[in-house]
Short mmCIF file of C-alpha atoms in Angstrom, two decimals:
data_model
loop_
_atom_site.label_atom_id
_atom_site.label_comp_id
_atom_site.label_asym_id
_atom_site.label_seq_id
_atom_site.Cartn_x
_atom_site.Cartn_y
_atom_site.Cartn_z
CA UNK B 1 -8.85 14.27 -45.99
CA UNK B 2 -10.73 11.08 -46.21
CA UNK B 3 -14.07 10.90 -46.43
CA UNK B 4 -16.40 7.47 -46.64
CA UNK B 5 -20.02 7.14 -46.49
CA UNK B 6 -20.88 3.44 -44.71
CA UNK B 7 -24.43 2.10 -44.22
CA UNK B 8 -24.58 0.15 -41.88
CA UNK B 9 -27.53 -2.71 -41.74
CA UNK B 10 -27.65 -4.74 -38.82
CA UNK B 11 -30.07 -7.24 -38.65
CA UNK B 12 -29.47 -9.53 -35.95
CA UNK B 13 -26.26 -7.99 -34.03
CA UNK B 14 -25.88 -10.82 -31.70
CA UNK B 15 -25.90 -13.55 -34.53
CA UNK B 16 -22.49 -11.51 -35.88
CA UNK B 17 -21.26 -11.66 -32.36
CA UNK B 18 -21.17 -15.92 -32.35
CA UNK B 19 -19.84 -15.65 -35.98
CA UNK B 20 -17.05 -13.68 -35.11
CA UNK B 21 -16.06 -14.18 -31.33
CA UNK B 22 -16.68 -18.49 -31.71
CA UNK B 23 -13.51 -18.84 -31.06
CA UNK B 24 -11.42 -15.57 -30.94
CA UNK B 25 -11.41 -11.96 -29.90
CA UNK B 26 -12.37 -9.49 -32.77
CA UNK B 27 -9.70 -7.12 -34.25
CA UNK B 28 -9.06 -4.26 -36.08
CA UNK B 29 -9.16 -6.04 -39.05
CA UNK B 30 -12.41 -7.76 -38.35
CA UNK B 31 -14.36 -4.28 -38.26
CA UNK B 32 -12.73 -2.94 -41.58
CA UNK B 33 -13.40 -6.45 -43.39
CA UNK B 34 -17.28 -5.78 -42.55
CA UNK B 35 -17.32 -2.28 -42.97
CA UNK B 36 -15.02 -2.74 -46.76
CA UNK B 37 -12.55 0.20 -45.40
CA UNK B 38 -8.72 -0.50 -44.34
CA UNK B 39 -7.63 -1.16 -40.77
CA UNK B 40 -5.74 1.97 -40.05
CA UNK B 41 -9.45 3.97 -40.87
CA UNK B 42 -10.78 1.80 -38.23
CA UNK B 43 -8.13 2.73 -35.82
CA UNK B 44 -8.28 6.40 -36.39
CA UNK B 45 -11.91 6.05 -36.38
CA UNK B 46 -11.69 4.35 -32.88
CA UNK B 47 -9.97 7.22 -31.77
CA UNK B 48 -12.17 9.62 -33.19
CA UNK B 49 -9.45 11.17 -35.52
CA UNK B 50 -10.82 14.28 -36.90
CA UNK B 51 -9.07 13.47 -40.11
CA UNK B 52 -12.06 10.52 -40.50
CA UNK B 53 -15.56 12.15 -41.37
CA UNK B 54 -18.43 11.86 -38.45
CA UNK B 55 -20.41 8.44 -40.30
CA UNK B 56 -17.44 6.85 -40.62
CA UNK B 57 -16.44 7.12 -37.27
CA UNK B 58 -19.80 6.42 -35.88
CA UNK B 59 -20.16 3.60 -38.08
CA UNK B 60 -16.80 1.97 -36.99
CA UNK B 61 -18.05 2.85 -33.21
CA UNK B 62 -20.91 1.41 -33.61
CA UNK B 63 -19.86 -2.01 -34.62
CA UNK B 64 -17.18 -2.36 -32.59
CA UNK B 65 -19.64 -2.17 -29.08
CA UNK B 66 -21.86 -4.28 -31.20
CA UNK B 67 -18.91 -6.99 -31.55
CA UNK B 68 -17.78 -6.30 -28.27
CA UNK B 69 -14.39 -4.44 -29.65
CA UNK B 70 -12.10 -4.60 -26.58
CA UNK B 71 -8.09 -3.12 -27.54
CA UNK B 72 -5.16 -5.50 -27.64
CA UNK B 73 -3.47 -4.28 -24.41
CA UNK B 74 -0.61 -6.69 -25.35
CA UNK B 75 0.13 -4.74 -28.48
CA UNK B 76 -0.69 -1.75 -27.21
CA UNK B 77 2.04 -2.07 -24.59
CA UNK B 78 4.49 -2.76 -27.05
CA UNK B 79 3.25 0.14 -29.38
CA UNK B 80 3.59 2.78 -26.53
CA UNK B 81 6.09 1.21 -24.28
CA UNK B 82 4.21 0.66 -20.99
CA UNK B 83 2.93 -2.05 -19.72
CA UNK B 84 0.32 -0.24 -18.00
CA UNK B 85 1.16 -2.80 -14.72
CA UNK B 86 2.39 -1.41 -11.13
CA UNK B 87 4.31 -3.88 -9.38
CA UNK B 88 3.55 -3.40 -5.17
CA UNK B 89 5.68 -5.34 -2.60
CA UNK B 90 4.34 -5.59 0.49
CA UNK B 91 5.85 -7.73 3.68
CA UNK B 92 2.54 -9.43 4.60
CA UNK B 93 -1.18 -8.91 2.91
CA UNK B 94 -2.97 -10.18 6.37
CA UNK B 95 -1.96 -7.26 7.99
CA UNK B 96 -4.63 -5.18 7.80
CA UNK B 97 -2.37 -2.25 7.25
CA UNK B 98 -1.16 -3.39 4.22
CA UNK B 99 -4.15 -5.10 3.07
CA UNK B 100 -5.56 -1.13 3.48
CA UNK B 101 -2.63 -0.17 1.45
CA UNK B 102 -2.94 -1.91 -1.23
CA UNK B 103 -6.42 -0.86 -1.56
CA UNK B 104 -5.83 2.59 -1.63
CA UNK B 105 -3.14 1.75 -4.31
CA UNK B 106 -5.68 -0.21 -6.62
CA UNK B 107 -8.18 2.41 -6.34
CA UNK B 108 -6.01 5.05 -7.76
CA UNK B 109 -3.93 3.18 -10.66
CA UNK B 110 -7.47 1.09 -11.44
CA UNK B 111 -8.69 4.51 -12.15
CA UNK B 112 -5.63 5.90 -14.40
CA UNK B 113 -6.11 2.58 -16.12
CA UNK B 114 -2.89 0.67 -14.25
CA UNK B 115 -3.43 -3.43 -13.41
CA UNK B 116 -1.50 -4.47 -10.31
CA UNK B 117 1.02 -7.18 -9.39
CA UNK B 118 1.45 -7.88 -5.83
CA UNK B 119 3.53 -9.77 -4.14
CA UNK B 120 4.48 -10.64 -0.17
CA UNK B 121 7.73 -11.24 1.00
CA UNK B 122 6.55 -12.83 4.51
CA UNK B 123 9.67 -10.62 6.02
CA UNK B 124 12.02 -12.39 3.93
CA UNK B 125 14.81 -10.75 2.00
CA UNK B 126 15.81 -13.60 -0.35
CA UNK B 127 11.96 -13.37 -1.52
CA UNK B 128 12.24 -9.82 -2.03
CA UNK B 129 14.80 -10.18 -4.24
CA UNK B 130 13.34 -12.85 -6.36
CA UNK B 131 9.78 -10.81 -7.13
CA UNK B 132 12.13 -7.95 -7.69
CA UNK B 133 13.44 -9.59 -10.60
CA UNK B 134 10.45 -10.71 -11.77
CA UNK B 135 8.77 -7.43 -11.69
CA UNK B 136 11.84 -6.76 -13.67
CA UNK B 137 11.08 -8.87 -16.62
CA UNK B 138 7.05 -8.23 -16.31
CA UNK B 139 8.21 -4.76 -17.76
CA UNK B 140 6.43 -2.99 -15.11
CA UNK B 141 6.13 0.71 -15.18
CA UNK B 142 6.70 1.74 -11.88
CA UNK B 143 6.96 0.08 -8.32
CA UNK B 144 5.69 0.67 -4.61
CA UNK B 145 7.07 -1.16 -2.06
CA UNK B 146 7.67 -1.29 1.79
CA UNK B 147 10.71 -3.43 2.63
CA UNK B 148 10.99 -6.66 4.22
CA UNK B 149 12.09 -7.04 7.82
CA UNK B 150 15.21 -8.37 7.07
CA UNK B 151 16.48 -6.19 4.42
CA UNK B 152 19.19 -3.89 5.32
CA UNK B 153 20.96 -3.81 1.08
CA UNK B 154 18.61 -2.30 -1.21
CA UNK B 155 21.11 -2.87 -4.28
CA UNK B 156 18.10 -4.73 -5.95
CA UNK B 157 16.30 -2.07 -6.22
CA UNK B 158 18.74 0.26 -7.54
CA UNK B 159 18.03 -2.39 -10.64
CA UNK B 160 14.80 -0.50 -11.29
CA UNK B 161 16.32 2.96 -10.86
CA UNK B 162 19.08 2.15 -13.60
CA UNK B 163 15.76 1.11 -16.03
CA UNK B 164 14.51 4.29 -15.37
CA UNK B 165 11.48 2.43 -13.83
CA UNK B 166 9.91 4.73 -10.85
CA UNK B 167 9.86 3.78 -7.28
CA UNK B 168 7.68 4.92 -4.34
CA UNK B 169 8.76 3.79 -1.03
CA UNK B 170 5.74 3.68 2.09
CA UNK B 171 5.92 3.33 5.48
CA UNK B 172 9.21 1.59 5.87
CA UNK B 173 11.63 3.38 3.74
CA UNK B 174 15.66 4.54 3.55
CA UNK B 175 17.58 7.25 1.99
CA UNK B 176 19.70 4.86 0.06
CA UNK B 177 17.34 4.77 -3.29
CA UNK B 178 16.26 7.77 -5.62
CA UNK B 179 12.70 7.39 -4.82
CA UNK B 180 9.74 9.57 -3.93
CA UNK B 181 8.13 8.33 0.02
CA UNK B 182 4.92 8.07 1.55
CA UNK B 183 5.32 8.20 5.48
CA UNK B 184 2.87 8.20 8.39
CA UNK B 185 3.68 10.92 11.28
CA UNK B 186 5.15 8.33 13.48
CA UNK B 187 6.80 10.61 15.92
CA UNK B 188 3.79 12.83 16.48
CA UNK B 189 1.73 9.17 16.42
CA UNK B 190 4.04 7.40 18.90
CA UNK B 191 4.21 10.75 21.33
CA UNK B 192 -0.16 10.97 21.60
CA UNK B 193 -0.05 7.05 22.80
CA UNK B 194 2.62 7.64 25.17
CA UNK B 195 0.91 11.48 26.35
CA UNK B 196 -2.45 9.14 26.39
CA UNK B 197 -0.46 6.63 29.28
CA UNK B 198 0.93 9.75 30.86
CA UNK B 199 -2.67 11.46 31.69
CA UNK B 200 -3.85 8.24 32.09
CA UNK B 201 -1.53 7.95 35.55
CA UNK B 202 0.85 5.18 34.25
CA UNK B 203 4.78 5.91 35.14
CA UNK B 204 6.44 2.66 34.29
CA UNK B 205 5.45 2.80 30.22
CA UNK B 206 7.58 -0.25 28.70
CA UNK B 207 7.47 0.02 24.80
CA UNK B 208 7.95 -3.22 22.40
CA UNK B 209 9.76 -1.85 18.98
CA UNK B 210 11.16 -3.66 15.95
CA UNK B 211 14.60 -3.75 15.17
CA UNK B 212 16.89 -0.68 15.58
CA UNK B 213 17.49 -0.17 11.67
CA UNK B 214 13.88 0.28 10.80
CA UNK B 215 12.72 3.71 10.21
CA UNK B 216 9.61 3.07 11.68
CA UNK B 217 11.14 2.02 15.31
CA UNK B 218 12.98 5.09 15.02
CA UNK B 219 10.50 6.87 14.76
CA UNK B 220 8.34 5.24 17.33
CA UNK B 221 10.88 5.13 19.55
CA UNK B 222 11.15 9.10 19.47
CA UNK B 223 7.93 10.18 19.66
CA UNK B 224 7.82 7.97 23.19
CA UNK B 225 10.49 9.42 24.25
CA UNK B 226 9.49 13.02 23.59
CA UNK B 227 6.52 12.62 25.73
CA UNK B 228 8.24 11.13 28.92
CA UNK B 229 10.37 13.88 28.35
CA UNK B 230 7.67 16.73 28.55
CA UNK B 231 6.35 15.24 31.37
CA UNK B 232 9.74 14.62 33.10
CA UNK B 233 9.81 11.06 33.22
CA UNK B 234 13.14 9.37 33.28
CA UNK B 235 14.49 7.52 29.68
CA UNK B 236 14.74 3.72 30.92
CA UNK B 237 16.68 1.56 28.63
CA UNK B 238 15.62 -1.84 30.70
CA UNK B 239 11.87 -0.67 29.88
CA UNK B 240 12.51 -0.61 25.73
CA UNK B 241 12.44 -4.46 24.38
CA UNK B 242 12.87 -5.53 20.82
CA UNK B 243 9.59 -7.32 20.45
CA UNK B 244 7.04 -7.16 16.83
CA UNK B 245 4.97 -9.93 16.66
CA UNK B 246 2.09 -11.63 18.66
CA UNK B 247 4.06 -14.82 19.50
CA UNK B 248 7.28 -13.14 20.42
CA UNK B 249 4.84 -10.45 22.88
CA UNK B 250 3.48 -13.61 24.67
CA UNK B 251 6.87 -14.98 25.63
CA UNK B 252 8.05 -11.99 26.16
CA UNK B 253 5.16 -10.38 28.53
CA UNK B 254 5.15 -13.80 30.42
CA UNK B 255 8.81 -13.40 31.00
CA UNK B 256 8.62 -9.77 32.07
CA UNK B 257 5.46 -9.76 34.51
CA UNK B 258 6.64 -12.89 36.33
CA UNK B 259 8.93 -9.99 38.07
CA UNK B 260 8.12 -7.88 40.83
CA UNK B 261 9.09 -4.32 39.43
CA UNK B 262 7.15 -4.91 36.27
CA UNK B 263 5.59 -2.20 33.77
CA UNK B 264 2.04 -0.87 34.63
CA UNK B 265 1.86 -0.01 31.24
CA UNK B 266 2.44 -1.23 27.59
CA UNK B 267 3.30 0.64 23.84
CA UNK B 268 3.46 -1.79 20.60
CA UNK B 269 5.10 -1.00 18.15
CA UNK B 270 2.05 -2.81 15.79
CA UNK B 271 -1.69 -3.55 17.42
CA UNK B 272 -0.89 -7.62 16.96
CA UNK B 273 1.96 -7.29 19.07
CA UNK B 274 -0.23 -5.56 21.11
CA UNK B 275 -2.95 -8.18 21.31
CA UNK B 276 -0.18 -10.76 22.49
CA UNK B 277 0.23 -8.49 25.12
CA UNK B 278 -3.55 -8.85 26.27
CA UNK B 279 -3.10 -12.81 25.84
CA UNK B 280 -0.21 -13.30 28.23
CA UNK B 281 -0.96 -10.89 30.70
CA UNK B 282 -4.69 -12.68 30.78
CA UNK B 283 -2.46 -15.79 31.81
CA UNK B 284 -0.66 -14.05 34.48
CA UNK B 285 -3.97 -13.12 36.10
CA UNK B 286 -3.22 -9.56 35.74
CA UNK B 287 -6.03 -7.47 34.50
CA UNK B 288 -6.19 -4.83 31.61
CA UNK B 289 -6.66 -2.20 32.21
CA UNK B 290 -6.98 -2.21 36.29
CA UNK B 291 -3.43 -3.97 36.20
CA UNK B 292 -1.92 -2.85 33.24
CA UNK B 293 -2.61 -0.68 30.36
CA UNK B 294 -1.60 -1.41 26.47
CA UNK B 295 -1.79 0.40 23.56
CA UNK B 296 -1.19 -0.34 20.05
CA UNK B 297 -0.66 1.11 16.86
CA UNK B 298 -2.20 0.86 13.16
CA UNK B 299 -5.84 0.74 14.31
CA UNK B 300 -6.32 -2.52 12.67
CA UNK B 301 -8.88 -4.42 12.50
CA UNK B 302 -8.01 -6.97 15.80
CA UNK B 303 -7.42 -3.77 17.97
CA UNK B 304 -11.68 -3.68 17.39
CA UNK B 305 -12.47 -6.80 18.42
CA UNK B 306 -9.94 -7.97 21.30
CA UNK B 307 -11.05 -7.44 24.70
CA UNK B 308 -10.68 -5.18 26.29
CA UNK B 309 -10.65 -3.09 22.97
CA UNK B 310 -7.34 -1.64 22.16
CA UNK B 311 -6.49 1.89 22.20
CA UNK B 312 -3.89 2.64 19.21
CA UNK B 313 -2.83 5.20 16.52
CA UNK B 314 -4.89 5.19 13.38
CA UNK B 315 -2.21 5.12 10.42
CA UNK B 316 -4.94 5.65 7.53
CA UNK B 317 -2.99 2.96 5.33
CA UNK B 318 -5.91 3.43 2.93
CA UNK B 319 -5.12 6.94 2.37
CA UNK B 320 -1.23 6.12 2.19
CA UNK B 321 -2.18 4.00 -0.27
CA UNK B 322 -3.94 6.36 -2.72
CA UNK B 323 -1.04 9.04 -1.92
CA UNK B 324 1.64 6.43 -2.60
CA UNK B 325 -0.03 5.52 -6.16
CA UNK B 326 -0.74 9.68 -7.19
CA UNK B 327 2.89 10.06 -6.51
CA UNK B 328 4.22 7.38 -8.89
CA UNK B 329 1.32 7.95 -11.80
CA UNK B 330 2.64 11.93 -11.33
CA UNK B 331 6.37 10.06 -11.73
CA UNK B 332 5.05 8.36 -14.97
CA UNK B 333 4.13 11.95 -16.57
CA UNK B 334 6.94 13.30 -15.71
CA UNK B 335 9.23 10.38 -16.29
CA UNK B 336 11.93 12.41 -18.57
CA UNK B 337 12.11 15.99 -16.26
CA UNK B 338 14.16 16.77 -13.30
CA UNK B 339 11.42 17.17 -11.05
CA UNK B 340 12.95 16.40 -6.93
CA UNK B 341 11.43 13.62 -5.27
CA UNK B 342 9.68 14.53 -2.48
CA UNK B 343 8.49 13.12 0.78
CA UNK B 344 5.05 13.20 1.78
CA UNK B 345 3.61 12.90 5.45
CA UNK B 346 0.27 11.10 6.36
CA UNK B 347 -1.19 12.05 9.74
CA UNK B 348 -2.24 9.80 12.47
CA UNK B 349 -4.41 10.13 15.25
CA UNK B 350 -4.98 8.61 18.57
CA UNK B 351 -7.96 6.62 18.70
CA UNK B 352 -9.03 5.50 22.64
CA UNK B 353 -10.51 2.28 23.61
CA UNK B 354 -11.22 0.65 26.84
CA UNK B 355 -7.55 -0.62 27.01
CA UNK B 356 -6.14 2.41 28.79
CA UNK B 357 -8.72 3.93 30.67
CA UNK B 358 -8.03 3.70 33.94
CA UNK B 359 -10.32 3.79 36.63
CA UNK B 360 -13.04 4.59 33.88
CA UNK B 361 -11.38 8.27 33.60
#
């Protein structure tokens, strides 16, 4: 066992701290020069190796917070094999469901003593596919992601399943990929909206989705059509639009309440697809929610401040989030065993605003 007896004097610690860090970060090999012992001592001692006697460890701990000792995470990557970096794909960071997200995701991995790399696709496919090769080569140890509007071929990602690299898929997600999956109850989410309409009075409930491939408008899709079916209101194809984004809601809503026969009511698939909504029907003269209710869905930030306030269905991407990032450090332990992937389900709730209260009810 070795044993060393150090003395330590230090007379004026900060004048060692300009010697040493003038121009560099202090090492390893900086401690054991001043303390006269060999580097691999120091390292033990940093570690508190019970192998290295309680002065000499105190000693070595000592001066290194003195010199401001930080590790080399470079080399310890390299050492150990992980990067210690989660890679996160997200398909916009101003939505504030993402943004939320990706909070949720920091908190946890900052915690574990993970960095993250983000990156946005803006919807687009071709960008996904470039950040997924760079997370590649950033030897990242695991990834979270929700996929890009356009993407329908998740052979990229497969990439990171062959390199044994972990992925957890949220919110939008497929059963093509090996991967654990963090989902919101969109059916039971989508169903309280549409019930909400339904007591409300409204009959004529038209509902804006995104594309047909998306799990998300799936699911969206079924939960507002389980509740016109419990209340035995009749499925209307002409009433479901393809319709996701504020712009595209304007045009559309314009287009559709120029008619005679239109809606008196108004799902989103998303709350700023929603607030387009409120825009165009403001420039039809029609009133919300005397005229026509509309409801969101996310509970972001806009569906506080639009007026009339939106009612919507609170997603709790924050929570997702921290889920998402438990579920991929719990892959990291258990990188090497068989354990299933699983699938985990956040709940939502309906959260009511003036935007679908009719007759102040």
């Amino acid at each position: 066992m070795c044993k060393h007896f150090i003395y330590l004097r230090v007379n004026d610690p900060f004048q060692i701290i300009l010697t040493m860090m003038r121009s560099r970060q202090v090492t390893i090999k900086d401690i054991a020069k001043r303390l006269g012992i060999s580097p691999s001592t120091v390292s033990r001692a940093l570690k508190d190796h019970p192998d290295i006697s309680y002065n000499t460890r105190k000693a070595v701990q000592e001066l290194a917070q003195i010199l401001g000792y930080k590790p080399n995470e470079v080399a310890l990557s390299l050492r150990t094999s992980q990067s210690k970096i989660i890679g996160v794909i997200v398909p916009e960071i101003v939505h504030h469901f993402f943004s939320s997200i990706i909070s949720g995701i920091e908190e946890v991995a900052n915690e574990a003593g993970y960095y993250v790399m983000i990156f946005q696709t803006n919807e687009s496919y071709k960008k996904e596919l470039v950040y997924s090769q760079t997370l590649i080569s950033s030897r990242i140890d695991g990834l979270i992601v929700s996929f890009s509007k356009e993407t329908t071929d998740f052979e990229h990602f497969n990439t990171f399943v062959k390199n044994n690299i972990p992925i957890v898929l949220f919110d939008r997600v497929t059963d093509d990929l090996e991967a654990d999956k963090v989902l919101s109850d969109d059916v039971k989410g989508a169903f309280l909206i549409t019930e909400h309409l339904i007591q409300q009075g409204y009959r004529r409930i038209a509902h804006y989705g995104s594309p047909d491939y998306m799990n998300i408008s799936q699911s969206r899709l079924k939960g507002y059509k389980n509740a016109l079916e419990k209340y035995n209101i009749p499925f209307d194809k002409d009433l479901v639009f393809k319709c996701d984004t504020h712009e595209d809601s304007i045009k559309l809503t314009q287009k559709i309440f120029s008619e005679k026969n239109h809606p008196d009511a108004v799902f989103a698939v998303n709350d700023l697809t929603a607030t387009g909504v409120i825009v165009a029907l403001r420039k039809t003269g029609l009133r919300v929610p005397e005229d026509v209710a509309v409801a969101g869905y996310t509970n972001a930030l806009v569906s506080k401040i639009v007026d009339p306030p939106l009612s919507t269905v609170d997603q709790h991407g924050y929570e997702m989030g921290q889920e998402a990032a438990r579920m991929l450090l719990h892959r990291l332990r258990k990188r090497n065993s068989e354990t299933p992937f699983e699938t985990r389900i956040v709940k939502t709730n309906l959260v009511i605003r003036e935007s679908t209260i009719k007759n102040n009810k």
